[in-house]
Amino acid sequence: MEVYNLVIIGGGCSGLALANALYELNSKKKVLVLEKRIAYQFDKIWSYWAPKNSYWANFADYKWKYCQFSLNEKDIVTHDYENNLIYCSLSSLNYYKYSQRCFSHPNFTIKLNQDITSIEQKNHLFKINSKSDSFLSKKVVDLRSNPSSYNPFFYQIFYGVDVILKNPLSQSNQVRLMTNLCSIKDGVAFDYILPFSDKHILIEPTIFSKIKEFNIAYFKKRIIDICKKENIVIKEILREEQGILPMGQFKKKDKYSHEIGGVLRASSGYGFIKIQTWAKEFAYLFEKSNELKQIKYSKTSNFMDTMFLHYLKSINNNRDVVFYKLAKNMNYKIFYRLMSDQLSLLDCFKVGYSLIKR
């Protein structure tokens, strides 16, 4: 049986990012990625902020200069990123295709349809067993998301439809990032609309809720309401996406898992850039030392995330106003750093001030 230097369990965004990072280091190690799914499909869109003309800004499928927030049709705030930043979206299928470059190299292998059942350690080797096969490796990293290890403050719950419109959307150059914010029982709801063109958009009503419950009827009604507000007439539904993401997760570490499986910012769903950064640092340390080391994250951002979620959980009303104040009272650069895990200590004070400012 072939012995690999590293087996990566989980071929999602994190696993592929790690394989990409090792490939870019021209690693001579033999790397195997094991993924449960049978085939890669267009199953999601990753969105993120990036400096204009940066690698991931240039790689994105879609880019916007403006993001909109609102409590209602009158209280509208628009962030204009000028020439500094860009809000980006990247289809999962294009990222999956991009990652296949690794596996044209003889040292890198990916195997799909591998449902892992157990990991055994014998002497200095690991035996990874799936329902259909077994593999040997000197090192193993498990990047699967394990819901049972989470203790979230909230859940980010969403349902979206990727649609073609009969008539052009107004203001198709602006992302509706958090519009029509409203407090609901146990959380807050808002509309998220990505206009890929004036007649091709993603409509994705979203809630942050203490309760882990997906109600498809609720979300479909929300989409009907959004269409009425925006004068949208749907011609064709291309695809649907849905998810329940933990916010404020605490992962119980075991000897194979690393704090990146299903990684999300604790107070947001913007994990794509953080995953890419983690993968480069993790791969560099592994290539240099041949050891799997946990990457330390920003204590400032972690503290801010935890405090913000504690605050959000402690209030019963006006959670919609909290998010609106963040958008209205903060400079867009600080808002970007808040969402992108780059807060300075001074930024933390400004975030706090924006919440008490009228």
mmCIF file of C-alpha atoms in Angstrom, residues 158-292:
data_model
loop_
_atom_site.group_PDB
_atom_site.id
_atom_site.type_symbol
_atom_site.label_atom_id
_atom_site.label_comp_id
_atom_site.label_asym_id
_atom_site.label_seq_id
_atom_site.Cartn_x
_atom_site.Cartn_y
_atom_site.Cartn_z
ATOM 1 C CA PHE A 158 -30.299 31.318 4.400
ATOM 2 C CA TYR A 159 -32.087 30.197 1.280
ATOM 3 C CA GLY A 160 -31.227 31.684 -2.110
ATOM 4 C CA VAL A 161 -32.348 31.458 -5.720
ATOM 5 C CA ASP A 162 -30.098 32.278 -8.665
ATOM 6 C CA VAL A 163 -32.492 33.727 -11.246
ATOM 7 C CA ILE A 164 -32.891 35.316 -14.660
ATOM 8 C CA LEU A 165 -35.250 38.320 -14.702
ATOM 9 C CA LYS A 166 -37.769 39.442 -17.281
ATOM 10 C CA ASN A 167 -36.964 43.108 -16.708
ATOM 11 C CA PRO A 168 -33.710 44.857 -15.688
ATOM 12 C CA LEU A 169 -33.052 45.373 -11.968
ATOM 13 C CA SER A 170 -32.666 48.984 -10.879
ATOM 14 C CA GLN A 171 -29.290 49.908 -9.332
ATOM 15 C CA SER A 172 -27.723 46.702 -10.619
ATOM 16 C CA ASN A 173 -24.271 48.091 -9.757
ATOM 17 C CA GLN A 174 -25.023 47.834 -6.018
ATOM 18 C CA VAL A 175 -25.026 44.766 -3.775
ATOM 19 C CA ARG A 176 -27.941 44.735 -1.343
ATOM 20 C CA LEU A 177 -25.730 43.505 1.483
ATOM 21 C CA MET A 178 -28.126 43.873 4.418
ATOM 22 C CA THR A 179 -31.291 45.591 3.272
ATOM 23 C CA ASN A 180 -34.731 45.691 4.900
ATOM 24 C CA LEU A 181 -33.188 44.766 8.237
ATOM 25 C CA CYS A 182 -35.817 43.767 10.790
ATOM 26 C CA SER A 183 -35.824 42.195 14.232
ATOM 27 C CA ILE A 184 -37.523 38.818 14.527
ATOM 28 C CA LYS A 185 -38.108 36.511 17.457
ATOM 29 C CA ASP A 186 -34.705 35.166 18.561
ATOM 30 C CA GLY A 187 -32.760 37.098 15.923
ATOM 31 C CA VAL A 188 -32.595 39.460 12.970
ATOM 32 C CA ALA A 189 -33.565 39.114 9.298
ATOM 33 C CA PHE A 190 -32.366 40.892 6.170
ATOM 34 C CA ASP A 191 -32.305 40.683 2.380
ATOM 35 C CA TYR A 192 -29.125 39.841 0.461
ATOM 36 C CA ILE A 193 -29.135 40.432 -3.302
ATOM 37 C CA LEU A 194 -26.163 39.957 -5.638
ATOM 38 C CA PRO A 195 -26.773 41.501 -9.086
ATOM 39 C CA PHE A 196 -24.476 39.607 -11.486
ATOM 40 C CA SER A 197 -25.977 41.708 -14.280
ATOM 41 C CA ASP A 198 -29.150 43.763 -14.635
ATOM 42 C CA LYS A 199 -31.107 40.588 -15.500
ATOM 43 C CA HIS A 200 -29.187 37.918 -13.555
ATOM 44 C CA ILE A 201 -29.257 38.050 -9.744
ATOM 45 C CA LEU A 202 -29.057 35.975 -6.566
ATOM 46 C CA ILE A 203 -31.892 36.628 -4.108
ATOM 47 C CA GLU A 204 -31.007 35.280 -0.668
ATOM 48 C CA PRO A 205 -33.077 36.181 2.388
ATOM 49 C CA THR A 206 -31.024 35.519 5.520
ATOM 50 C CA ILE A 207 -31.596 35.359 9.256
ATOM 51 C CA PHE A 208 -29.291 35.299 12.275
ATOM 52 C CA SER A 209 -31.184 33.233 14.833
ATOM 53 C CA LYS A 210 -30.593 31.634 18.223
ATOM 54 C CA ILE A 211 -32.751 28.738 17.035
ATOM 55 C CA LYS A 212 -31.393 26.196 14.541
ATOM 56 C CA GLU A 213 -34.465 25.820 12.387
ATOM 57 C CA PHE A 214 -34.827 25.947 8.590
ATOM 58 C CA ASN A 215 -38.328 26.905 7.445
ATOM 59 C CA ILE A 216 -38.463 26.745 3.643
ATOM 60 C CA ALA A 217 -41.989 28.223 3.529
ATOM 61 C CA TYR A 218 -40.774 31.309 5.437
ATOM 62 C CA PHE A 219 -37.885 31.900 3.032
ATOM 63 C CA LYS A 220 -39.983 31.415 -0.089
ATOM 64 C CA LYS A 221 -42.494 33.955 1.211
ATOM 65 C CA ARG A 222 -39.612 36.354 1.900
ATOM 66 C CA ILE A 223 -38.456 35.982 -1.704
ATOM 67 C CA ILE A 224 -41.959 36.851 -2.931
ATOM 68 C CA ASP A 225 -41.918 39.949 -0.692
ATOM 69 C CA ILE A 226 -38.463 40.961 -1.972
ATOM 70 C CA CYS A 227 -39.651 40.651 -5.570
ATOM 71 C CA LYS A 228 -42.606 42.946 -4.820
ATOM 72 C CA LYS A 229 -40.389 45.565 -3.135
ATOM 73 C CA GLU A 230 -37.782 45.524 -5.895
ATOM 74 C CA ASN A 231 -40.311 45.176 -8.768
ATOM 75 C CA ILE A 232 -38.645 41.891 -9.743
ATOM 76 C CA VAL A 233 -40.298 39.472 -12.164
ATOM 77 C CA ILE A 234 -38.509 36.116 -12.316
ATOM 78 C CA LYS A 235 -38.201 34.535 -15.756
ATOM 79 C CA GLU A 236 -36.164 31.447 -14.834
ATOM 80 C CA ILE A 237 -34.663 29.857 -11.708
ATOM 81 C CA LEU A 238 -31.156 28.563 -12.480
ATOM 82 C CA ARG A 239 -30.334 26.980 -9.141
ATOM 83 C CA GLU A 240 -31.053 27.099 -5.412
ATOM 84 C CA GLU A 241 -28.768 27.155 -2.383
ATOM 85 C CA GLN A 242 -29.379 26.927 1.331
ATOM 86 C CA GLY A 243 -27.414 26.555 4.528
ATOM 87 C CA ILE A 244 -27.221 26.760 8.303
ATOM 88 C CA LEU A 245 -23.884 28.131 9.509
ATOM 89 C CA PRO A 246 -22.849 28.322 13.190
ATOM 90 C CA MET A 247 -21.750 31.752 14.433
ATOM 91 C CA GLY A 248 -19.421 31.932 17.401
ATOM 92 C CA GLN A 249 -18.315 28.319 17.210
ATOM 93 C CA PHE A 250 -15.922 26.711 19.668
ATOM 94 C CA LYS A 251 -14.303 23.596 18.307
ATOM 95 C CA LYS A 252 -13.290 20.749 20.571
ATOM 96 C CA LYS A 253 -9.863 19.856 19.257
ATOM 97 C CA ASP A 254 -8.827 16.263 18.714
ATOM 98 C CA LYS A 255 -5.468 15.017 17.525
ATOM 99 C CA TYR A 256 -6.376 15.131 13.823
ATOM 100 C CA SER A 257 -8.642 18.175 13.460
ATOM 101 C CA HIS A 258 -7.489 21.759 12.973
ATOM 102 C CA GLU A 259 -9.339 24.965 13.732
ATOM 103 C CA ILE A 260 -10.257 25.633 10.106
ATOM 104 C CA GLY A 261 -12.763 22.908 9.178
ATOM 105 C CA GLY A 262 -15.827 24.862 8.019
ATOM 106 C CA VAL A 263 -14.132 28.039 9.245
ATOM 107 C CA LEU A 264 -16.213 31.204 9.497
ATOM 108 C CA ARG A 265 -15.642 34.490 11.130
ATOM 109 C CA ALA A 266 -17.386 34.066 14.461
ATOM 110 C CA SER A 267 -19.761 36.969 13.768
ATOM 111 C CA SER A 268 -20.078 36.657 9.986
ATOM 112 C CA GLY A 269 -20.004 34.180 7.138
ATOM 113 C CA TYR A 270 -16.963 35.690 5.442
ATOM 114 C CA GLY A 271 -14.424 32.884 5.692
ATOM 115 C CA PHE A 272 -12.989 32.573 2.178
ATOM 116 C CA ILE A 273 -10.000 34.934 2.507
ATOM 117 C CA LYS A 274 -9.252 33.683 6.027
ATOM 118 C CA ILE A 275 -9.148 30.127 4.687
ATOM 119 C CA GLN A 276 -6.682 31.106 1.945
ATOM 120 C CA THR A 277 -4.451 32.896 4.474
ATOM 121 C CA TRP A 278 -4.590 29.936 6.874
ATOM 122 C CA ALA A 279 -3.705 27.487 4.086
ATOM 123 C CA LYS A 280 -0.582 29.425 3.055
ATOM 124 C CA GLU A 281 0.673 29.709 6.652
ATOM 125 C CA PHE A 282 -0.149 26.087 7.485
ATOM 126 C CA ALA A 283 1.493 24.778 4.296
ATOM 127 C CA TYR A 284 4.634 26.864 4.849
ATOM 128 C CA LEU A 285 5.083 25.565 8.409
ATOM 129 C CA PHE A 286 4.430 21.972 7.352
ATOM 130 C CA GLU A 287 6.876 22.217 4.453
ATOM 131 C CA LYS A 288 9.491 23.767 6.727
ATOM 132 C CA SER A 289 9.138 21.566 9.824
ATOM 133 C CA ASN A 290 7.192 18.513 8.633
ATOM 134 C CA GLU A 291 4.853 19.115 11.588
ATOM 135 C CA LEU A 292 1.158 20.063 11.622
#
